Every structure is written in C-alpha cells, then in structure tokens.
C-alpha cells in the first residue's frame, strides 16, 4: 500500500470536534487505499501552558525534565485521535516517539532526528492496521530519555516520517489554506501559491513566514519529500493548498515568488574597531556564544587602520549583544569607540528562484523603495533573495509596493 503522512497542527486538534473533523479527513485517505501515518501536535495553547509550568517550577530547569513535561501534550492528542478513528471503524493505533522509536540526539529541547526505524509500524500495517497516529515533536535520546525537537517541531516529525517511509506526500494541515506571496494581513493583494520550490519556501520560512518549521523544509528538500500545506477548516480536494516541491515540478513562476518581512529587528554598529586579521572572529564569536542570532553583517572600508562593523539581530537580543561586546572590550579582545543600537528597524526581503536567471531584480527593488521615499540602511543578497533593513514604520508600505512592483497579485 502507498503511504501518506498527514500532520495536524495545534489548531486542527484544539477540541474534540476538531479532532473528529481531522479524523474524517484521514478516513477519506484510508478509503482511497493509503496506509496513513498521522502526526499530531498538542492541542493549541497546551505546549505554551506546559512550558509555563516548567518555568514557574524551576527557573533554571533541568532540560531533560523540561522535555518530559512539554512533550506530553502530544501524547494526549495521539491517543484521542486513535480513539476517534476507532470509533469510525478505522483500525488505528497511537505511538509515542520512544515507541517507534524516533531516535534523536541528546540535545534536549532542540534534538535532531537521527533515525526512524520503520519495522514496528510496517509490521502493524501488515496486520491490517490502517492508521498509525504518532505524537509529533518528540523522540528518545541514546540515553533513553525523552527529547523534543524545538517549538514547531512536529512539522519536522512529519517530514522525517515521510522520508523514512517513502510516503507519496506529506500533507500539513494547519489554520491557513496555503503559502501566500506575502502576509495577507499586510496587503489584501496577497495571493495563495499553488506551488513553491523548496529553496523559496526555505527562505520564506526562515524569514518569518510561520507556516512551517524551517528545519522541516530543509529536511523535505534534502529527501525530496513533496509537502502540501492546507487548511483543516475547509473541504479539501487533491489540488488544495500549496505544494512545496522541487523546482523542476514548477513549469512557470514569477521571478519573485514572495515578499517576506520581519518586524522586530535591530541594527548595531561598532564604531571604530581595529581593522586587523581576526577582528570579525573576535566580535562574532562572543556574540554566538551569547546566543545572539546575527543576520546581516556589513564591514565598512577602513580609514587609518580602523573600521565600523554593522550587524543586525532580533531586537530582543540587543541587551545580550551589548553585554557580550562590553565584556569582550573589557577583556581586551576588541576595542571600539562606541556601540550604537538602532532598535526601530525591520527587514524586508524578496525571494524567488527566478532571480538566478533574471538581471535587474535588485535594482528594481531599490527603485521601488526610492519611489516611496524609503531609505535603505543595510542590504544583503543571496542567489535567490535580496534583503533590506529599513525604518520599521515603512515596513508595510515597502511590502505593499514591492508586491505591486513585482506583479505578485497575478500568477505567471
Ligand atoms: N506542540 C509543539 C509546539 O507547540 C510542537 C508543534 O506543535 O509543532 O511547539
Ligand atoms: Mg506549527
């Protein structure tokens, strides 16, 4: 039998009624002849609640016990989903991560999946079970302790199962009906994409389009798992939602697939640091150790052996970054005249594999922003992406005007 993986996010299993709705969708696929692996999240809000319990009980908690607690939300939905399917006369059984077993590293709260043996579940399919309901987000370490995969991790569980079982597709049921050209709350011209390439989705996911955990897209790309994002709140056909797939599967697409943004950025500049070998390492190693997620980096030309170094990071990490830099200065590892933080910036990016073969995309972006009077503070580019840092108050304007300028409202 062909295998299908169906993943239901927290809002899709938020109540017993919604679990029933989801189970009906599973029943439809079983009736088509699939052996189905269902991956469930915890009921929405549940994981946050559990994380809160841990923090209140023990501020400097033991990460192994954190995982023991926060993984439990998924156990509830897995059992309830199996029961609901049984009530519909669909042979189903639930599996917690350790039972499969989903073997992970021992990096508690952000473990990586190393291996998913398929024999246990395949044997049950062989005996007539039609649905394996697996608790997402969790696994077991080499030491035999429960691990979790990081927030949003059940997307990654779903893709890993699809890869391990050679599933025909991995359907991710969520509360939005697909991947959009940009956030529909910013412009009502945002359009749902029928298909998007792995590389594009990866950029959009890491840029803050919160539909899929970034790691799940990386994994899907590596193992060529066809991923479909669709809503569990609407009647669905086989063509519903957005298919995330290899670019060869996409015949025609716009040069720019989407406009992404992230609102809460900060720009920090170290003024007048020595321009010498090792200075970048002396700055960015302590930042990395302090857990600062540095994104854009610009080093100015130097004058008389000194230069300015600018970088961006999430705004809530500014204090940590300042602390790390002051400590490095006090230790004599770096020297700078001043550290200036601009906490009122946002990042806007255009993404599209079409950029590889089209010249002038970045220029068009800059012209569009110029015409709106938006000043650009930092620019970075990759093969399929151009990002700019701008004043936060112009973010919506920038997204809307770029969406218009690249004609994203209509499909190619
Ligand atoms: N329940 C976990 C979370 O809220 C995992 C997931 O839903 O993907 O992060
Ligand atoms: Mg999620």
Tab-separated table of C-alpha atoms in Angstrom, residues 33-396:
chain	number	residue	atom	x	y	z
A	33	UNK	CA	-6.250	2.886	-0.278
A	34	UNK	CA	-3.465	4.587	1.638
A	35	UNK	CA	-1.776	3.364	4.781
A	36	UNK	CA	-1.727	6.620	6.717
A	37	UNK	CA	0.716	7.936	9.280
A	38	UNK	CA	-0.895	10.768	11.204
A	39	UNK	CA	1.384	13.148	13.109
A	40	UNK	CA	-0.334	15.254	15.731
A	41	UNK	CA	0.626	18.403	17.626
A	42	UNK	CA	-0.642	19.186	21.097
A	43	UNK	CA	-3.991	20.974	21.355
A	44	UNK	CA	-3.338	24.648	20.657
A	45	UNK	CA	-2.100	26.532	23.708
A	46	UNK	CA	-1.181	23.305	25.511
A	47	UNK	CA	2.581	23.405	24.889
A	48	UNK	CA	2.766	27.057	25.960
A	49	UNK	CA	0.974	26.128	29.151
A	50	UNK	CA	3.399	23.285	29.854
A	51	UNK	CA	6.424	25.488	29.125
A	52	UNK	CA	4.977	27.972	31.632
A	53	UNK	CA	4.591	25.272	34.292
A	54	UNK	CA	8.231	24.286	33.914
A	55	UNK	CA	9.475	27.871	34.190
A	56	UNK	CA	7.374	28.530	37.274
A	57	UNK	CA	8.512	25.355	38.992
A	58	UNK	CA	12.191	25.693	38.196
A	59	UNK	CA	13.629	28.817	36.544
A	60	UNK	CA	16.931	27.094	35.739
A	61	UNK	CA	15.229	23.871	34.830
A	62	UNK	CA	16.830	20.533	34.002
A	63	UNK	CA	16.368	20.241	30.227
A	64	UNK	CA	15.573	16.511	30.464
A	65	UNK	CA	12.599	17.208	32.702
A	66	UNK	CA	11.542	20.140	30.505
A	67	UNK	CA	11.271	17.655	27.646
A	68	UNK	CA	9.431	15.137	29.821
A	69	UNK	CA	6.813	17.781	30.590
A	70	UNK	CA	6.410	19.682	27.319
A	71	UNK	CA	6.290	16.543	25.155
A	72	UNK	CA	3.185	15.348	26.985
A	73	UNK	CA	0.659	17.495	25.118
A	74	UNK	CA	1.185	15.385	22.007
A	75	UNK	CA	0.559	12.142	23.931
A	76	UNK	CA	-2.971	13.285	24.673
A	77	UNK	CA	-3.878	14.162	21.094
A	78	UNK	CA	-2.282	10.979	19.713
A	79	UNK	CA	-4.422	8.797	21.973
A	80	UNK	CA	-7.572	10.811	21.324
A	81	UNK	CA	-7.021	10.713	17.574
A	82	UNK	CA	-6.571	6.918	17.638
A	83	UNK	CA	-9.757	6.537	19.706
A	84	UNK	CA	-11.700	8.816	17.356
A	85	UNK	CA	-10.589	6.768	14.348
A	86	UNK	CA	-11.515	3.533	16.116
A	87	UNK	CA	-14.979	4.974	16.775
A	88	UNK	CA	-15.223	5.434	12.992
A	89	UNK	CA	-14.236	1.770	12.497
A	90	UNK	CA	-10.838	2.711	11.119
A	91	UNK	CA	-8.154	0.413	12.611
A	92	UNK	CA	-5.777	2.845	14.303
A	93	UNK	CA	-3.113	2.780	16.996
A	94	UNK	CA	-1.173	5.562	18.726
A	95	UNK	CA	2.616	5.710	19.120
A	96	UNK	CA	4.687	7.945	21.327
A	97	UNK	CA	8.099	8.918	19.994
A	98	UNK	CA	10.031	6.406	22.098
A	99	UNK	CA	7.766	3.560	20.999
A	100	UNK	CA	8.530	3.915	17.281
A	101	UNK	CA	11.343	4.722	18.247
A	102	UNK	CA	12.164	8.179	16.883
A	103	UNK	CA	15.895	8.159	17.666
A	104	UNK	CA	17.318	11.629	18.278
A	105	UNK	CA	20.444	13.307	19.569
A	106	UNK	CA	20.513	14.153	23.260
A	107	UNK	CA	20.316	17.932	22.678
A	108	UNK	CA	17.286	18.366	24.905
A	109	UNK	CA	14.648	20.866	23.751
A	110	UNK	CA	16.233	21.064	20.302
A	111	UNK	CA	17.129	17.484	19.472
A	112	UNK	CA	17.724	16.319	15.913
A	113	UNK	CA	16.237	13.163	14.490
A	114	UNK	CA	18.916	10.600	13.652
A	115	UNK	CA	16.878	7.596	12.614
A	116	UNK	CA	13.319	6.324	12.391
A	117	UNK	CA	13.170	2.531	12.060
A	118	UNK	CA	10.078	1.611	10.056
A	119	UNK	CA	9.736	-2.063	11.024
A	120	UNK	CA	7.388	-1.717	14.017
A	121	UNK	CA	4.821	0.382	12.216
A	122	UNK	CA	5.166	-1.502	8.913
A	123	UNK	CA	4.524	-4.777	10.731
A	124	UNK	CA	1.277	-3.334	12.108
A	125	UNK	CA	0.239	-2.114	8.658
A	126	UNK	CA	0.877	-5.695	7.513
A	127	UNK	CA	-1.528	-6.937	10.183
A	128	UNK	CA	-4.346	-4.700	8.970
A	129	UNK	CA	-3.812	-1.506	10.922
A	130	UNK	CA	-4.703	1.388	8.601
A	131	UNK	CA	-3.543	4.390	10.594
A	132	UNK	CA	-0.522	4.918	12.841
A	133	UNK	CA	-1.061	8.023	14.920
A	134	UNK	CA	2.289	9.359	16.071
A	135	UNK	CA	2.863	12.028	18.699
A	136	UNK	CA	4.853	14.749	16.929
A	137	UNK	CA	7.652	16.873	18.380
A	138	UNK	CA	9.197	14.087	20.490
A	139	UNK	CA	11.812	11.371	20.358
A	140	UNK	CA	14.206	9.415	22.518
A	141	UNK	CA	17.907	10.074	23.158
A	142	UNK	CA	20.694	7.473	23.075
A	143	UNK	CA	20.480	7.561	26.907
A	144	UNK	CA	16.836	6.528	26.712
A	145	UNK	CA	15.415	9.895	27.814
A	146	UNK	CA	12.508	11.684	26.131
A	147	UNK	CA	13.600	14.552	23.871
A	148	UNK	CA	11.766	17.294	21.972
A	149	UNK	CA	12.647	18.814	18.632
A	150	UNK	CA	12.150	22.538	19.330
A	151	UNK	CA	8.987	24.611	19.040
A	152	UNK	CA	7.020	23.813	15.916
A	153	UNK	CA	8.883	20.507	15.752
A	154	UNK	CA	6.000	18.289	14.737
A	155	UNK	CA	6.378	19.613	11.176
A	156	UNK	CA	9.841	18.103	11.259
A	157	UNK	CA	8.492	14.851	12.694
A	158	UNK	CA	6.038	14.672	9.787
A	159	UNK	CA	8.651	15.227	7.095
A	160	UNK	CA	11.062	12.773	8.743
A	161	UNK	CA	8.370	10.079	8.733
A	162	UNK	CA	7.516	10.811	5.122
A	163	UNK	CA	11.190	10.399	4.206
A	164	UNK	CA	11.658	7.245	6.276
A	165	UNK	CA	8.532	5.545	4.930
A	166	UNK	CA	8.907	6.781	1.356
A	167	UNK	CA	5.498	8.438	1.584
A	168	UNK	CA	3.848	9.645	-1.581
A	169	UNK	CA	3.269	13.038	0.037
A	170	UNK	CA	3.309	14.793	3.377
A	171	UNK	CA	0.173	16.863	3.971
A	172	UNK	CA	0.479	19.548	6.640
A	173	UNK	CA	-2.964	20.574	7.879
A	174	UNK	CA	-2.990	23.962	9.549
A	175	UNK	CA	-5.170	27.040	10.073
A	176	UNK	CA	-4.169	28.783	6.842
A	177	UNK	CA	-5.057	27.461	3.416
A	178	UNK	CA	-1.569	27.588	1.959
A	179	UNK	CA	1.545	29.651	1.411
A	180	UNK	CA	0.955	33.215	0.267
A	181	UNK	CA	3.029	35.663	-1.754
A	182	UNK	CA	3.147	37.713	1.430
A	183	UNK	CA	1.202	38.023	4.672
A	184	UNK	CA	-2.448	38.740	3.701
A	185	UNK	CA	-2.727	40.973	6.771
A	186	UNK	CA	-0.284	43.392	5.184
A	187	UNK	CA	-1.867	43.508	1.746
A	188	UNK	CA	-5.167	42.099	0.556
A	189	UNK	CA	-3.500	41.542	-2.810
A	190	UNK	CA	-1.525	38.643	-1.341
A	191	UNK	CA	-2.163	35.529	-3.430
A	192	UNK	CA	-2.073	31.882	-2.454
A	193	UNK	CA	0.599	29.996	-4.384
A	194	UNK	CA	-0.294	26.664	-5.976
A	195	UNK	CA	3.319	25.556	-5.904
A	196	UNK	CA	6.538	26.841	-4.418
A	197	UNK	CA	10.084	25.458	-4.694
A	198	UNK	CA	11.851	24.046	-1.636
A	199	UNK	CA	14.560	26.716	-1.833
A	200	UNK	CA	11.992	29.512	-1.905
A	201	UNK	CA	10.000	28.033	0.952
A	202	UNK	CA	13.175	27.688	2.967
A	203	UNK	CA	13.920	31.388	2.564
A	204	UNK	CA	10.347	32.357	3.337
A	205	UNK	CA	10.172	30.018	6.343
A	206	UNK	CA	13.405	31.315	7.835
A	207	UNK	CA	12.337	34.886	7.123
A	208	UNK	CA	9.409	34.510	9.416
A	209	UNK	CA	6.552	33.138	7.316
A	210	UNK	CA	5.465	30.931	10.193
A	211	UNK	CA	3.632	28.190	8.282
A	212	UNK	CA	6.369	25.573	8.562
A	213	UNK	CA	9.269	24.976	10.903
A	214	UNK	CA	12.414	25.826	8.910
A	215	UNK	CA	14.048	22.505	9.714
A	216	UNK	CA	11.127	20.623	8.235
A	217	UNK	CA	11.656	22.380	4.909
A	218	UNK	CA	15.391	21.646	4.981
A	219	UNK	CA	14.620	18.006	5.546
A	220	UNK	CA	11.964	17.935	2.817
A	221	UNK	CA	14.429	19.470	0.376
A	222	UNK	CA	17.166	17.000	1.253
A	223	UNK	CA	14.918	13.949	0.855
A	224	UNK	CA	12.689	15.405	-1.871
A	225	UNK	CA	9.544	14.940	0.211
A	226	UNK	CA	6.598	16.606	-1.515
A	227	UNK	CA	4.978	18.756	1.141
A	228	UNK	CA	1.493	20.143	0.910
A	229	UNK	CA	0.268	22.910	3.205
A	230	UNK	CA	-3.505	23.115	3.503
A	231	UNK	CA	-6.315	24.093	5.826
A	232	UNK	CA	-8.122	21.605	8.006
A	233	UNK	CA	-11.049	24.007	8.253
A	234	UNK	CA	-12.249	23.679	4.665
A	235	UNK	CA	-13.436	20.842	2.472
A	236	UNK	CA	-10.373	19.764	0.528
A	237	UNK	CA	-9.697	18.426	-2.926
A	238	UNK	CA	-6.498	16.806	-4.143
A	239	UNK	CA	-5.314	20.146	-5.540
A	240	UNK	CA	-5.995	22.228	-2.432
A	241	UNK	CA	-3.367	24.224	-0.595
A	242	UNK	CA	0.202	24.854	-1.673
A	243	UNK	CA	2.584	22.151	-2.843
A	244	UNK	CA	6.202	22.654	-1.760
A	245	UNK	CA	8.242	20.697	-4.275
A	246	UNK	CA	11.378	20.521	-6.422
A	247	UNK	CA	11.685	23.406	-8.848
A	248	UNK	CA	11.541	21.000	-11.815
A	249	UNK	CA	7.918	20.358	-10.887
A	250	UNK	CA	7.078	24.031	-11.395
A	251	UNK	CA	6.637	24.939	-15.047
A	252	UNK	CA	6.117	28.665	-14.877
A	253	UNK	CA	6.624	31.002	-11.982
A	254	UNK	CA	7.142	34.678	-11.268
A	255	UNK	CA	10.723	35.894	-10.973
A	256	UNK	CA	9.905	36.867	-7.395
A	257	UNK	CA	7.798	34.284	-5.557
A	258	UNK	CA	7.151	36.231	-2.377
A	259	UNK	CA	7.887	39.192	-0.169
A	260	UNK	CA	8.840	38.331	3.393
A	261	UNK	CA	9.448	40.587	6.336
A	262	UNK	CA	10.427	40.523	9.934
A	263	UNK	CA	9.360	43.387	12.086
A	264	UNK	CA	11.453	43.104	15.213
A	265	UNK	CA	14.993	43.640	14.024
A	266	UNK	CA	17.762	45.789	15.402
A	267	UNK	CA	20.839	47.249	13.768
A	268	UNK	CA	24.015	47.541	15.824
A	269	UNK	CA	27.205	49.303	14.836
A	270	UNK	CA	30.584	49.024	16.493
A	271	UNK	CA	32.271	52.311	15.703
A	272	UNK	CA	35.970	52.359	15.011
A	273	UNK	CA	37.293	48.874	15.599
A	274	UNK	CA	40.821	47.896	14.591
A	275	UNK	CA	40.934	46.584	11.031
A	276	UNK	CA	43.188	43.573	11.548
A	277	UNK	CA	43.090	39.843	10.851
A	278	UNK	CA	40.820	38.128	13.358
A	279	UNK	CA	38.666	41.130	14.212
A	280	UNK	CA	35.489	39.594	12.794
A	281	UNK	CA	36.102	36.426	14.767
A	282	UNK	CA	36.799	38.479	17.908
A	283	UNK	CA	33.414	40.199	17.501
A	284	UNK	CA	31.156	37.432	16.260
A	285	UNK	CA	32.427	34.504	18.323
A	286	UNK	CA	31.381	36.103	21.637
A	287	UNK	CA	28.051	37.084	20.060
A	288	UNK	CA	27.480	33.479	19.002
A	289	UNK	CA	28.435	32.241	22.461
A	290	UNK	CA	25.952	34.683	23.978
A	291	UNK	CA	23.229	33.178	21.769
A	292	UNK	CA	22.784	36.263	19.584
A	293	UNK	CA	21.370	35.347	16.170
A	294	UNK	CA	23.330	37.649	13.921
A	295	UNK	CA	21.808	38.022	10.480
A	296	UNK	CA	23.201	40.736	8.206
A	297	UNK	CA	26.835	41.840	8.515
A	298	UNK	CA	28.476	44.828	6.877
A	299	UNK	CA	32.063	45.939	7.324
A	300	UNK	CA	32.873	49.453	6.152
A	301	UNK	CA	36.034	50.476	4.330
A	302	UNK	CA	38.756	51.289	6.763
A	303	UNK	CA	40.498	54.551	7.386
A	304	UNK	CA	43.836	54.655	9.133
A	305	UNK	CA	43.528	51.050	10.198
A	306	UNK	CA	40.091	51.390	11.793
A	307	UNK	CA	36.663	50.452	10.506
A	308	UNK	CA	32.983	50.272	11.507
A	309	UNK	CA	31.247	46.927	11.806
A	310	UNK	CA	27.454	46.778	11.480
A	311	UNK	CA	25.238	43.767	12.093
A	312	UNK	CA	21.569	43.036	12.632
A	313	UNK	CA	19.904	40.762	15.177
A	314	UNK	CA	16.443	40.302	16.725
A	315	UNK	CA	15.526	43.350	18.792
A	316	UNK	CA	15.070	41.332	21.989
A	317	UNK	CA	18.712	40.237	21.818
A	318	UNK	CA	20.168	43.750	21.828
A	319	UNK	CA	20.894	43.789	25.552
A	320	UNK	CA	22.640	40.447	25.332
A	321	UNK	CA	24.677	41.637	22.354
A	322	UNK	CA	25.719	44.824	24.173
A	323	UNK	CA	26.754	42.819	27.198
A	324	UNK	CA	28.850	40.433	25.086
A	325	UNK	CA	30.584	43.338	23.323
A	326	UNK	CA	31.312	45.246	26.509
A	327	UNK	CA	32.710	42.082	28.068
A	328	UNK	CA	34.945	41.469	25.044
A	329	UNK	CA	36.141	45.067	25.275
A	330	UNK	CA	36.853	44.760	28.996
A	331	UNK	CA	38.813	41.569	28.313
A	332	UNK	CA	40.915	43.448	25.773
A	333	UNK	CA	39.792	41.229	22.860
A	334	UNK	CA	38.281	44.112	20.902
A	335	UNK	CA	38.389	47.856	21.093
A	336	UNK	CA	35.732	50.265	19.828
A	337	UNK	CA	34.789	53.905	20.387
A	338	UNK	CA	31.082	53.382	20.607
A	339	UNK	CA	28.330	50.831	20.178
A	340	UNK	CA	25.203	52.275	18.566
A	341	UNK	CA	21.934	50.341	18.522
A	342	UNK	CA	19.017	51.228	16.258
A	343	UNK	CA	16.041	49.287	17.550
A	344	UNK	CA	13.478	50.700	15.115
A	345	UNK	CA	14.247	48.692	12.019
A	346	UNK	CA	12.537	45.947	10.053
A	347	UNK	CA	13.786	43.601	7.377
A	348	UNK	CA	12.007	43.216	4.049
A	349	UNK	CA	13.077	40.578	1.535
A	350	UNK	CA	12.123	39.461	-1.928
A	351	UNK	CA	12.590	35.776	-2.687
A	352	UNK	CA	12.499	33.828	-5.941
A	353	UNK	CA	14.494	31.201	-7.811
A	354	UNK	CA	13.798	33.228	-10.968
A	355	UNK	CA	16.412	35.749	-9.776
A	356	UNK	CA	19.153	33.335	-10.768
A	357	UNK	CA	18.350	33.863	-14.431
A	358	UNK	CA	16.995	37.422	-14.405
A	359	UNK	CA	19.158	40.515	-14.126
A	360	UNK	CA	17.969	43.744	-12.563
A	361	UNK	CA	15.775	42.316	-9.818
A	362	UNK	CA	17.681	44.008	-7.002
A	363	UNK	CA	17.784	47.295	-8.947
A	364	UNK	CA	14.020	47.165	-9.387
A	365	UNK	CA	13.586	46.618	-5.650
A	366	UNK	CA	15.771	49.644	-4.853
A	367	UNK	CA	13.947	51.819	-7.412
A	368	UNK	CA	10.606	50.845	-5.921
A	369	UNK	CA	11.744	51.800	-2.426
A	370	UNK	CA	13.254	55.047	-3.732
A	371	UNK	CA	9.944	55.974	-5.360
A	372	UNK	CA	8.256	55.528	-1.977
A	373	UNK	CA	10.912	57.605	-0.242
A	374	UNK	CA	12.091	54.658	1.870
A	375	UNK	CA	15.711	54.833	2.947
A	376	UNK	CA	17.711	51.589	2.917
A	377	UNK	CA	20.088	51.061	5.843
A	378	UNK	CA	21.657	47.695	5.068
A	379	UNK	CA	21.455	45.391	2.052
A	380	UNK	CA	22.310	41.712	1.739
A	381	UNK	CA	21.791	39.376	-1.176
A	382	UNK	CA	21.964	35.677	-1.909
A	383	UNK	CA	21.331	33.785	-5.127
A	384	UNK	CA	17.577	33.846	-4.666
A	385	UNK	CA	16.993	36.657	-2.162
A	386	UNK	CA	17.537	40.366	-1.630
A	387	UNK	CA	17.005	41.748	1.875
A	388	UNK	CA	16.998	45.309	3.093
A	389	UNK	CA	16.869	46.837	6.536
A	390	UNK	CA	14.608	49.892	6.719
A	391	UNK	CA	12.841	52.005	9.330
A	392	UNK	CA	10.118	49.900	10.899
A	393	UNK	CA	7.419	52.488	10.256
A	394	UNK	CA	7.815	51.970	6.478
A	395	UNK	CA	7.614	48.188	6.596
A	396	UNK	CA	4.011	47.795	5.415
